[in-house]
Structure formats: structure tokens, C-alpha cells
mmCIF file of C-alpha atoms in Angstrom:
data_model
loop_
_atom_site.group_PDB
_atom_site.id
_atom_site.type_symbol
_atom_site.label_atom_id
_atom_site.label_comp_id
_atom_site.label_asym_id
_atom_site.label_seq_id
_atom_site.Cartn_x
_atom_site.Cartn_y
_atom_site.Cartn_z
ATOM 1 C CA MET A 1 -8.199 -42.685 -37.940
ATOM 2 C CA PRO A 2 -6.778 -39.134 -37.878
ATOM 3 C CA ALA A 3 -6.892 -37.233 -34.588
ATOM 4 C CA ILE A 4 -9.614 -34.617 -34.362
ATOM 5 C CA HIS A 5 -8.416 -31.213 -33.221
ATOM 6 C CA ASP A 6 -10.630 -28.297 -32.264
ATOM 7 C CA THR A 7 -9.695 -25.465 -34.578
ATOM 8 C CA ARG A 8 -11.057 -22.130 -35.653
ATOM 9 C CA PRO A 9 -10.170 -20.012 -38.648
ATOM 10 C CA ILE A 10 -7.875 -17.017 -38.251
ATOM 11 C CA GLU A 11 -9.868 -13.817 -38.053
ATOM 12 C CA ASP A 12 -8.778 -10.229 -38.232
ATOM 13 C CA SER A 13 -9.150 -10.016 -34.462
ATOM 14 C CA VAL A 14 -6.111 -7.843 -33.706
ATOM 15 C CA PRO A 15 -6.650 -4.240 -34.876
ATOM 16 C CA LYS A 16 -4.107 -3.059 -37.451
ATOM 17 C CA ILE A 17 -2.197 0.163 -37.726
ATOM 18 C CA ASN A 18 -2.097 1.842 -41.178
ATOM 19 C CA ASP A 19 -3.946 -1.231 -42.429
ATOM 20 C CA GLU A 20 -0.720 -3.207 -42.443
ATOM 21 C CA LEU A 21 0.621 -4.102 -38.991
ATOM 22 C CA ALA A 22 -1.500 -5.991 -36.447
ATOM 23 C CA VAL A 23 -0.629 -4.298 -33.130
ATOM 24 C CA GLY A 24 -3.876 -4.283 -31.158
ATOM 25 C CA SER A 25 -3.195 -0.816 -29.831
ATOM 26 C CA ASP A 26 -6.028 1.055 -28.117
ATOM 27 C CA LEU A 27 -5.112 4.717 -27.958
ATOM 28 C CA GLN A 28 -8.516 5.776 -26.625
ATOM 29 C CA PHE A 29 -8.117 3.464 -23.648
ATOM 30 C CA GLN A 30 -4.556 4.717 -23.119
ATOM 31 C CA GLN A 31 -5.733 8.351 -23.023
ATOM 32 C CA ARG A 32 -8.500 7.511 -20.547
ATOM 33 C CA TRP A 33 -6.041 5.530 -18.443
ATOM 34 C CA GLU A 34 -3.580 8.438 -18.349
ATOM 35 C CA LYS A 35 -6.345 10.753 -17.088
ATOM 36 C CA LEU A 36 -7.228 8.210 -14.410
ATOM 37 C CA GLU A 37 -3.549 7.857 -13.520
ATOM 38 C CA SER A 38 -3.189 11.584 -12.955
ATOM 39 C CA ILE A 39 -6.234 11.540 -10.641
ATOM 40 C CA ILE A 40 -4.774 8.574 -8.735
ATOM 41 C CA TRP A 41 -1.440 10.427 -8.378
ATOM 42 C CA ILE A 42 -3.293 13.378 -6.820
ATOM 43 C CA PHE A 43 -4.930 11.006 -4.312
ATOM 44 C CA LEU A 44 -1.579 9.355 -3.569
ATOM 45 C CA PHE A 45 0.012 12.773 -3.007
ATOM 46 C CA ILE A 46 -2.793 13.793 -0.615
ATOM 47 C CA PHE A 47 -2.452 10.436 1.162
ATOM 48 C CA LEU A 48 1.283 11.054 1.531
ATOM 49 C CA LEU A 49 0.768 14.559 2.954
ATOM 50 C CA LEU A 50 -1.873 13.342 5.422
ATOM 51 C CA SER A 51 0.438 10.501 6.374
ATOM 52 C CA LEU A 52 3.289 12.928 7.072
ATOM 53 C CA ALA A 53 0.911 15.115 9.075
ATOM 54 C CA GLY A 54 0.037 12.112 11.208
ATOM 55 C CA LEU A 55 -3.587 11.483 10.266
ATOM 56 C CA PHE A 56 -2.717 7.788 10.061
ATOM 57 C CA GLY A 57 -0.614 7.822 13.222
ATOM 58 C CA ARG A 58 2.915 8.841 14.206
ATOM 59 C CA GLY A 59 2.762 12.576 13.465
ATOM 60 C CA PRO A 60 1.773 16.018 14.778
ATOM 61 C CA LEU A 61 -1.961 15.471 14.124
ATOM 62 C CA SER A 62 -1.816 12.261 16.109
ATOM 63 C CA ASN A 63 0.035 13.342 19.245
ATOM 64 C CA VAL A 64 -2.450 14.758 21.720
ATOM 65 C CA THR A 65 -2.471 15.867 25.349
ATOM 66 C CA ALA A 66 -5.774 15.619 27.198
ATOM 67 C CA GLN A 67 -6.573 16.825 30.684
ATOM 68 C CA ALA A 68 -9.215 15.657 33.130
ATOM 69 C CA PRO A 69 -11.898 18.351 33.763
ATOM 70 C CA ASP A 70 -10.693 18.786 37.360
ATOM 71 C CA ALA A 71 -7.004 18.784 36.299
ATOM 72 C CA SER A 72 -6.315 15.672 38.390
ATOM 73 C CA MET A 73 -4.278 14.213 35.528
ATOM 74 C CA GLN A 74 -2.942 14.864 32.068
ATOM 75 C CA VAL A 75 -2.557 12.203 29.412
ATOM 76 C CA ASP A 76 -0.168 12.262 26.449
ATOM 77 C CA TYR A 77 -1.286 9.755 23.824
ATOM 78 C CA GLU A 78 -1.616 9.014 20.141
ATOM 79 C CA ARG A 79 -5.122 9.717 18.854
ATOM 80 C CA PHE A 80 -4.367 7.620 15.746
ATOM 81 C CA GLU A 81 -2.700 4.340 16.624
ATOM 82 C CA ARG A 82 -1.558 1.666 14.195
ATOM 83 C CA PHE A 83 -2.598 -1.967 14.326
ATOM 84 C CA SER A 84 -0.080 -4.202 16.119
ATOM 85 C CA THR A 85 2.391 -1.329 16.422
ATOM 86 C CA PRO A 86 3.862 -0.329 19.803
ATOM 87 C CA SER A 87 2.907 3.044 21.269
ATOM 88 C CA VAL A 88 3.130 4.755 24.636
ATOM 89 C CA LEU A 89 0.411 6.484 26.650
ATOM 90 C CA THR A 90 1.730 8.614 29.501
ATOM 91 C CA VAL A 91 -0.404 9.692 32.459
ATOM 92 C CA ARG A 92 0.905 12.670 34.424
ATOM 93 C CA VAL A 93 -0.737 12.910 37.807
ATOM 94 C CA ASN A 94 -1.389 16.046 39.836
ATOM 95 C CA PRO A 95 0.469 15.687 43.208
ATOM 96 C CA ALA A 96 -2.824 16.467 45.018
ATOM 97 C CA SER A 97 -4.158 13.115 43.754
ATOM 98 C CA ILE A 98 -1.545 11.188 45.752
ATOM 99 C CA LYS A 99 -2.958 10.181 49.133
ATOM 100 C CA ASN A 100 -1.278 8.303 51.994
ATOM 101 C CA GLY A 101 1.755 7.534 49.839
ATOM 102 C CA GLN A 102 -0.436 5.822 47.284
ATOM 103 C CA LEU A 103 -1.797 6.644 43.889
ATOM 104 C CA GLN A 104 -4.791 4.821 42.484
ATOM 105 C CA LEU A 105 -5.739 4.893 38.847
ATOM 106 C CA TRP A 106 -8.770 3.219 37.284
ATOM 107 C CA VAL A 107 -8.542 2.424 33.578
ATOM 108 C CA SER A 108 -11.355 0.910 31.468
ATOM 109 C CA ASP A 109 -11.144 -2.618 30.037
ATOM 110 C CA SER A 110 -10.375 -1.287 26.559
ATOM 111 C CA LEU A 111 -6.783 -0.698 27.697
ATOM 112 C CA VAL A 112 -6.215 -4.447 27.571
ATOM 113 C CA LYS A 113 -8.460 -5.288 24.634
ATOM 114 C CA PRO A 114 -8.455 -3.857 21.978
ATOM 115 C CA LEU A 115 -5.644 -1.442 22.847
ATOM 116 C CA GLY A 116 -3.339 -4.276 23.870
ATOM 117 C CA ASN A 117 -1.596 -3.005 26.997
ATOM 118 C CA GLN A 118 1.752 -4.827 27.231
ATOM 119 C CA ARG A 119 3.426 -3.197 30.199
ATOM 120 C CA VAL A 120 2.886 -0.588 32.916
ATOM 121 C CA ILE A 121 5.827 1.494 34.121
ATOM 122 C CA PRO A 122 6.389 1.737 37.064
ATOM 123 C CA GLN A 123 5.185 -1.696 38.094
ATOM 124 C CA PRO A 124 1.962 -1.255 40.119
ATOM 125 C CA GLU A 125 1.850 -2.594 43.679
ATOM 126 C CA ARG A 126 -1.626 -4.012 43.049
ATOM 127 C CA SER A 127 -3.971 -4.511 40.100
ATOM 128 C CA GLU A 128 -7.645 -5.120 40.844
ATOM 129 C CA LEU A 129 -10.354 -6.011 38.393
ATOM 130 C CA GLY A 130 -13.776 -4.435 38.724
ATOM 131 C CA ALA A 131 -16.185 -1.692 37.666
ATOM 132 C CA GLY A 132 -15.529 -2.436 33.987
ATOM 133 C CA GLY A 133 -11.825 -1.940 34.227
ATOM 134 C CA ILE A 134 -8.649 -2.290 36.251
ATOM 135 C CA THR A 135 -7.628 -0.260 39.291
ATOM 136 C CA TYR A 136 -3.875 0.091 39.600
ATOM 137 C CA THR A 137 -2.292 1.072 42.905
ATOM 138 C CA PHE A 138 1.186 2.595 42.884
ATOM 139 C CA PRO A 139 3.353 3.581 45.845
ATOM 140 C CA ALA A 140 3.966 7.328 45.401
ATOM 141 C CA PHE A 141 5.452 10.375 47.089
ATOM 142 C CA GLU A 142 3.722 13.701 47.115
ATOM 143 C CA SER A 143 5.362 15.062 44.003
ATOM 144 C CA SER A 144 4.197 14.894 40.414
ATOM 145 C CA ALA A 145 4.265 11.368 39.080
ATOM 146 C CA SER A 146 3.903 9.866 35.636
ATOM 147 C CA ILE A 147 2.797 6.401 34.616
ATOM 148 C CA GLU A 148 3.534 4.885 31.240
ATOM 149 C CA PHE A 149 1.358 2.312 29.455
ATOM 150 C CA GLN A 150 3.038 0.514 26.597
ATOM 151 C CA MET A 151 0.394 -0.616 24.148
ATOM 152 C CA GLN A 152 0.146 -2.632 20.963
ATOM 153 C CA PRO A 153 -3.429 -2.491 19.571
ATOM 154 C CA SER A 154 -4.939 -5.816 18.555
ATOM 155 C CA ALA A 155 -8.050 -4.581 16.734
ATOM 156 C CA ILE A 156 -8.786 -2.001 14.062
ATOM 157 C CA GLY A 157 -11.290 0.823 14.571
ATOM 158 C CA LYS A 158 -12.383 3.262 17.253
ATOM 159 C CA SER A 159 -11.734 2.496 20.902
ATOM 160 C CA GLU A 160 -12.926 4.456 23.904
ATOM 161 C CA LEU A 161 -10.508 4.579 26.782
ATOM 162 C CA LYS A 162 -11.693 5.931 30.127
ATOM 163 C CA MET A 163 -9.383 6.861 33.016
ATOM 164 C CA ARG A 164 -10.114 8.116 36.493
ATOM 165 C CA ILE A 165 -8.327 8.729 39.742
ATOM 166 C CA PRO A 166 -10.896 7.550 42.324
ATOM 167 C CA GLY A 167 -12.801 10.526 43.725
ATOM 168 C CA ASN A 168 -11.932 12.691 40.731
ATOM 169 C CA SER A 169 -13.522 13.309 37.378
ATOM 170 C CA GLU A 170 -13.207 10.885 34.476
ATOM 171 C CA LEU A 171 -11.184 11.434 31.336
ATOM 172 C CA ASP A 172 -12.579 9.950 28.113
ATOM 173 C CA LEU A 173 -10.226 9.362 25.222
ATOM 174 C CA ASN A 174 -11.124 8.289 21.683
ATOM 175 C CA ILE A 175 -8.379 6.318 20.000
ATOM 176 C CA TYR A 176 -8.595 5.266 16.357
ATOM 177 C CA VAL A 177 -6.571 2.217 15.359
ATOM 178 C CA MET A 178 -5.504 2.253 11.708
ATOM 179 C CA PRO A 179 -5.130 -0.994 9.721
ATOM 180 C CA MET B 1 -6.767 -9.074 10.260
ATOM 181 C CA SER B 2 -6.042 -12.555 9.001
ATOM 182 C CA GLY B 3 -2.663 -13.078 7.359
ATOM 183 C CA VAL B 4 -4.375 -14.501 4.274
ATOM 184 C CA ILE B 5 -6.463 -11.349 3.788
ATOM 185 C CA ARG B 6 -3.385 -9.185 4.364
ATOM 186 C CA ALA B 7 -1.472 -11.169 1.727
ATOM 187 C CA ILE B 8 -4.294 -10.824 -0.848
ATOM 188 C CA LEU B 9 -4.690 -7.094 -0.157
ATOM 189 C CA GLY B 10 -0.909 -6.672 -0.330
ATOM 190 C CA TYR B 11 -0.756 -8.511 -3.665
ATOM 191 C CA TYR B 12 -3.499 -6.443 -5.308
ATOM 192 C CA PHE B 13 -2.104 -3.227 -3.822
ATOM 193 C CA LEU B 14 1.306 -3.975 -5.346
ATOM 194 C CA VAL B 15 -0.253 -4.878 -8.718
ATOM 195 C CA PHE B 16 -2.098 -1.541 -8.608
ATOM 196 C CA MET B 17 0.947 0.491 -7.552
ATOM 197 C CA MET B 18 3.271 -1.104 -10.104
ATOM 198 C CA ARG B 19 0.711 -0.346 -12.826
ATOM 199 C CA ILE B 20 0.470 3.272 -11.691
ATOM 200 C CA ALA B 21 4.208 3.786 -11.189
ATOM 201 C CA GLY B 22 4.546 4.368 -14.889
ATOM 202 C CA ARG B 23 7.303 2.689 -16.769
ATOM 203 C CA ARG B 24 6.506 -0.937 -17.325
ATOM 204 C CA PRO B 25 8.725 -3.684 -16.039
ATOM 205 C CA GLY B 26 9.851 -6.599 -18.189
ATOM 206 C CA ARG B 27 12.832 -6.375 -20.479
ATOM 207 C CA GLN B 28 12.999 -2.605 -20.031
ATOM 208 C CA MET B 29 13.803 -2.921 -16.320
ATOM 209 C CA ALA B 30 16.769 -0.803 -15.299
ATOM 210 C CA PRO B 31 18.483 -1.037 -11.869
ATOM 211 C CA VAL B 32 16.306 1.814 -10.613
ATOM 212 C CA ASP B 33 13.164 -0.200 -11.500
ATOM 213 C CA PHE B 34 14.520 -3.201 -9.596
ATOM 214 C CA ILE B 35 14.830 -1.002 -6.493
ATOM 215 C CA LEU B 36 11.148 -0.036 -6.792
ATOM 216 C CA VAL B 37 10.036 -3.656 -7.164
ATOM 217 C CA PHE B 38 12.194 -5.202 -4.435
ATOM 218 C CA PHE B 39 11.838 -2.337 -1.943
ATOM 219 C CA SER B 40 8.031 -2.383 -2.331
ATOM 220 C CA GLY B 41 8.019 -6.172 -1.966
ATOM 221 C CA GLY B 42 10.098 -5.968 1.204
ATOM 222 C CA LEU B 43 7.839 -3.306 2.709
ATOM 223 C CA ILE B 44 4.606 -5.182 2.012
ATOM 224 C CA LEU B 45 6.219 -8.284 3.528
ATOM 225 C CA THR B 46 6.434 -6.634 6.956
ATOM 226 C CA THR B 47 2.671 -6.142 7.108
ATOM 227 C CA THR B 48 1.676 -9.483 5.563
ATOM 228 C CA VAL B 49 3.912 -11.593 7.817
ATOM 229 C CA GLY B 50 3.459 -9.509 10.974
ATOM 230 C CA ASP B 51 4.648 -11.418 14.020
ATOM 231 C CA ASP B 52 3.489 -14.810 12.709
ATOM 232 C CA ARG B 53 6.607 -16.575 11.455
ATOM 233 C CA SER B 54 5.062 -20.050 11.303
ATOM 234 C CA PHE B 55 5.242 -22.330 8.276
ATOM 235 C CA VAL B 56 1.448 -22.612 8.296
ATOM 236 C CA ASN B 57 1.125 -18.845 7.895
ATOM 237 C CA ALA B 58 3.685 -18.753 5.070
ATOM 238 C CA ALA B 59 1.982 -21.675 3.277
ATOM 239 C CA ALA B 60 -1.473 -20.097 3.653
ATOM 240 C CA GLN B 61 -0.231 -16.737 2.390
ATOM 241 C CA ILE B 62 1.564 -18.265 -0.612
ATOM 242 C CA ALA B 63 -1.611 -20.206 -1.468
ATOM 243 C CA ALA B 64 -3.624 -16.984 -1.118
ATOM 244 C CA ILE B 65 -1.282 -15.025 -3.381
ATOM 245 C CA CYS B 66 -1.296 -17.828 -5.981
ATOM 246 C CA ALA B 67 -5.123 -17.860 -5.917
ATOM 247 C CA ALA B 68 -5.266 -14.050 -6.222
ATOM 248 C CA HIS B 69 -2.808 -14.178 -9.125
ATOM 249 C CA TYR B 70 -4.702 -17.011 -10.859
ATOM 250 C CA MET B 71 -7.949 -15.087 -10.535
ATOM 251 C CA LEU B 72 -6.341 -12.006 -12.069
ATOM 252 C CA VAL B 73 -4.922 -14.049 -14.969
ATOM 253 C CA VAL B 74 -8.271 -15.766 -15.634
ATOM 254 C CA LEU B 75 -10.130 -12.438 -15.594
ATOM 255 C CA ARG B 76 -7.483 -10.950 -17.866
ATOM 256 C CA SER B 77 -7.824 -13.731 -20.433
ATOM 257 C CA ARG B 78 -11.647 -13.793 -20.355
ATOM 258 C CA TYR B 79 -12.252 -10.060 -20.447
ATOM 259 C CA PRO B 80 -10.105 -7.941 -22.806
ATOM 260 C CA ALA B 81 -11.040 -4.811 -20.825
ATOM 261 C CA MET B 82 -9.506 -6.377 -17.706
ATOM 262 C CA GLY B 83 -6.379 -7.180 -19.726
ATOM 263 C CA ARG B 84 -6.088 -3.536 -20.732
ATOM 264 C CA ILE B 85 -6.480 -2.405 -17.111
ATOM 265 C CA VAL B 86 -3.882 -4.831 -15.758
ATOM 266 C CA ASP B 87 -1.331 -4.813 -18.591
ATOM 267 C CA GLY B 88 -2.215 -1.770 -20.638
ATOM 268 C CA THR B 89 -2.307 -1.840 -24.411
ATOM 269 C CA PRO B 90 0.496 -2.121 -26.976
ATOM 270 C CA LEU B 91 1.622 1.336 -28.024
ATOM 271 C CA VAL B 92 3.290 2.485 -31.226
ATOM 272 C CA LEU B 93 6.418 4.481 -30.420
ATOM 273 C CA LEU B 94 7.846 4.941 -33.889
ATOM 274 C CA GLU B 95 5.976 4.802 -37.166
ATOM 275 C CA HIS B 96 7.442 5.238 -40.654
ATOM 276 C CA GLY B 97 10.484 7.162 -39.439
ATOM 277 C CA ARG B 98 8.594 9.434 -37.028
ATOM 278 C CA TRP B 99 8.487 9.244 -33.226
ATOM 279 C CA ARG B 100 5.155 9.356 -31.439
ATOM 280 C CA HIS B 101 6.702 11.647 -28.883
ATOM 281 C CA LYS B 102 3.601 12.129 -26.703
ATOM 282 C CA VAL B 103 3.248 8.373 -26.242
ATOM 283 C CA MET B 104 6.962 8.128 -25.427
ATOM 284 C CA GLU B 105 6.790 10.951 -22.901
ATOM 285 C CA SER B 106 3.763 9.468 -21.163
ATOM 286 C CA MET B 107 5.425 6.044 -20.978
ATOM 287 C CA LEU B 108 8.785 7.582 -19.895
ATOM 288 C CA ILE B 109 10.580 5.902 -22.788
ATOM 289 C CA GLU B 110 13.562 7.463 -24.556
ATOM 290 C CA ASP B 111 15.022 7.030 -28.036
ATOM 291 C CA ALA B 112 17.916 5.107 -26.454
ATOM 292 C CA ASP B 113 15.501 2.504 -25.022
ATOM 293 C CA VAL B 114 14.132 1.833 -28.523
ATOM 294 C CA MET B 115 17.622 1.673 -29.987
ATOM 295 C CA SER B 116 18.703 -0.711 -27.239
ATOM 296 C CA SER B 117 15.947 -3.143 -28.230
ATOM 297 C CA ALA B 118 16.709 -2.602 -31.902
ATOM 298 C CA ARG B 119 20.371 -3.535 -31.396
ATOM 299 C CA ASP B 120 19.243 -6.790 -29.775
ATOM 300 C CA GLN B 121 17.545 -7.590 -33.065
ATOM 301 C CA GLY B 122 20.625 -6.728 -35.159
ATOM 302 C CA VAL B 123 19.453 -3.269 -36.208
ATOM 303 C CA GLU B 124 22.331 -0.797 -36.512
ATOM 304 C CA ASN B 125 20.540 2.565 -36.606
ATOM 305 C CA LEU B 126 17.149 4.170 -36.123
ATOM 306 C CA GLU B 127 16.703 4.859 -39.856
ATOM 307 C CA GLN B 128 16.314 1.129 -40.458
ATOM 308 C CA ILE B 129 13.259 0.946 -38.166
ATOM 309 C CA ASP B 130 9.796 1.104 -39.699
ATOM 310 C CA TYR B 131 7.802 0.466 -36.512
ATOM 311 C CA ALA B 132 8.727 0.299 -32.838
ATOM 312 C CA ILE B 133 6.009 -0.983 -30.518
ATOM 313 C CA LEU B 134 5.950 -1.030 -26.744
ATOM 314 C CA GLU B 135 4.391 -4.380 -25.963
ATOM 315 C CA ARG B 136 2.195 -5.183 -22.945
ATOM 316 C CA ASN B 137 5.028 -7.121 -21.307
ATOM 317 C CA GLY B 138 7.340 -4.091 -21.485
ATOM 318 C CA GLN B 139 9.378 -5.375 -24.411
ATOM 319 C CA ILE B 140 9.934 -3.059 -27.378
ATOM 320 C CA SER B 141 9.338 -4.857 -30.700
ATOM 321 C CA VAL B 142 11.102 -3.470 -33.708
ATOM 322 C CA ILE B 143 9.955 -4.013 -37.298
ATOM 323 C CA THR B 144 12.627 -3.019 -39.782
ATOM 324 C CA LYS B 145 11.999 -1.582 -43.254
ATOM 325 C CA ASP B 146 13.683 -4.671 -44.815
ATOM 326 C CA SER B 147 11.310 -7.085 -43.137
ATOM 327 C CA GLU B 148 8.238 -5.682 -44.947
#
């Protein structure tokens, strides 16, 4: 018994050019696609410019200095961070905030998660948990001091970071972590 | 973000970018096109792998990319419109001794590219060519006047 094969007749399914050569070309689609391509190139160019400017991190638009309302500290940080990418947040403290050879700094929980604090320089003498954050105590002399937090964000999106030297006003920072 | 999602996003992003970058790969790939492909691949690798160098992660990401690719191929074969979006459409570059110069300019193809493909098929000069077609896979097919 002969094998049965599923077959179908040949149809003129591939459009011809000049009624002789089956190419299957679609010039209308190609013209529409080229228009779309030029629009996409414009978007890519804008994306590139914004990227260079730092809207997605690592650029002039991203680097910000914020100051507490009572000038007790200044913070240099990146407003636009990148996911899982190291960055540094530097706190510069007004010498008047140093008391009895000690400097205390309270930082909200978001420093650890989602902003992924990896290291504090200099090493704090004490770290205490409480009041929705961590209070670091550093030995300090009565001259201006700076503290560096090395971070590596572990979540995408907006994070609010609050900082305060006890007895002084609070500094609120909004940090956006890019994917 | 999970490594699997990063791998799938990376795959589709590269498919999109390679489609937009103009000149099609395939047999027409010149050294400069290889740089685009391999450099882009290397860059996307840094974000897909991240700091997870485990075998499990690599296996999951390869499976994810294979699934993403299979889905694209199935969609392409079922829906002709999808095929046109992913691969484009064949384009006539030369027809009865005349160049379609606008098509060539838009596809960044030169006379020498057509002649290079023609030589592969034993054609000695452009006058012998009746049709030259840029295929979806990037190959240039040449139909000579004798073969009609």
C-alpha cells in the first residue's frame, strides 16, 4: 500500500515582480518601516544625549549636593543610581556638630536596603539600630569631617534616604535607581 | 531583576537593535559588522550575567534565550507580518539593467556588494545581471539574463 503524504497544490502565493519573477517583495511595508526606523533613531539619539547628561546616572544631571536646612551637614550623592552598580555618598559635617570628640549620624533603613550600603569610611566606633534606621558614632576632632558610604543598590525605583545629626534638622534625599 | 528576565530582555533588545542598525547581517557581513554584533553581545552579557557566575544561572539564561528565540521563530512563521518586522522583506536592487538606487541607499548596499555576490555565482560583469535581490537573510541573489 503506497504511503499517504499530506500535500497541497502550488499556488501563486509569492508576489511576482514584472509578472515574471517571484520575489515576495513588499515595498509599501519597507517604506513604512523606514519611516518608523527614522523615528526610532531620533528616540535613540535623545536617549544617548540624556544618557551623556546623566539622566540615567553617572553624569552632571545626576551629581547633586544637598544641604541640611540648618547647615549641619552637606551631602554629595548621585540622584540617579544604577542597579547593582557601586556609587559613593559623601557626608560633609559642620565642625559645630562634633561634640565631646564624637560625631553621631542617624541614617534611615533605606541605606542598607534598597540602597545596599557596603562600607562606611571611616569605620564607625559604634552602630546602633533604632528609630527606623542606624545611628553611627565616629570619634572626631573639632574640624570639618567627611564620611563616605559606599553603596550598591539592590532594587530598582525610587528610594527615600533620610539623614540627621541628632539635635539637628533632617535631610531628605530622593534617589532613583535605574534598571 | 531575575537573570532569566534580564536574558530575555537582552535578547529581544539585541534583536531590535540589530534590525534597526541598518545593513543586514548574513553573507553580507563585513568585519565592521562583526564588531557591531560581538561588541553588542559582550556588552549585554555584563548585565545579563551580573555577579551570578553559577552554572544554574547560565543554564537558566540559555534556556530562556532559546525559549525567546523559539517564540520569535514560531510567531514569524505563523504571521507573515511578524516575519516582515523581524526579517524585513526581499528587495529588488537591480532590475533589467537599472539600479533601484533609493532601495540601495536605504539598505546601505553598494554596486560592489552586488557584484561580489554575482562573482560567487560565476557572473563576470554587471551587464549580465537581469535581477539582483536582497534576500531576507542578507544574501544577494542574482538572476542572469541567460538563465531566463
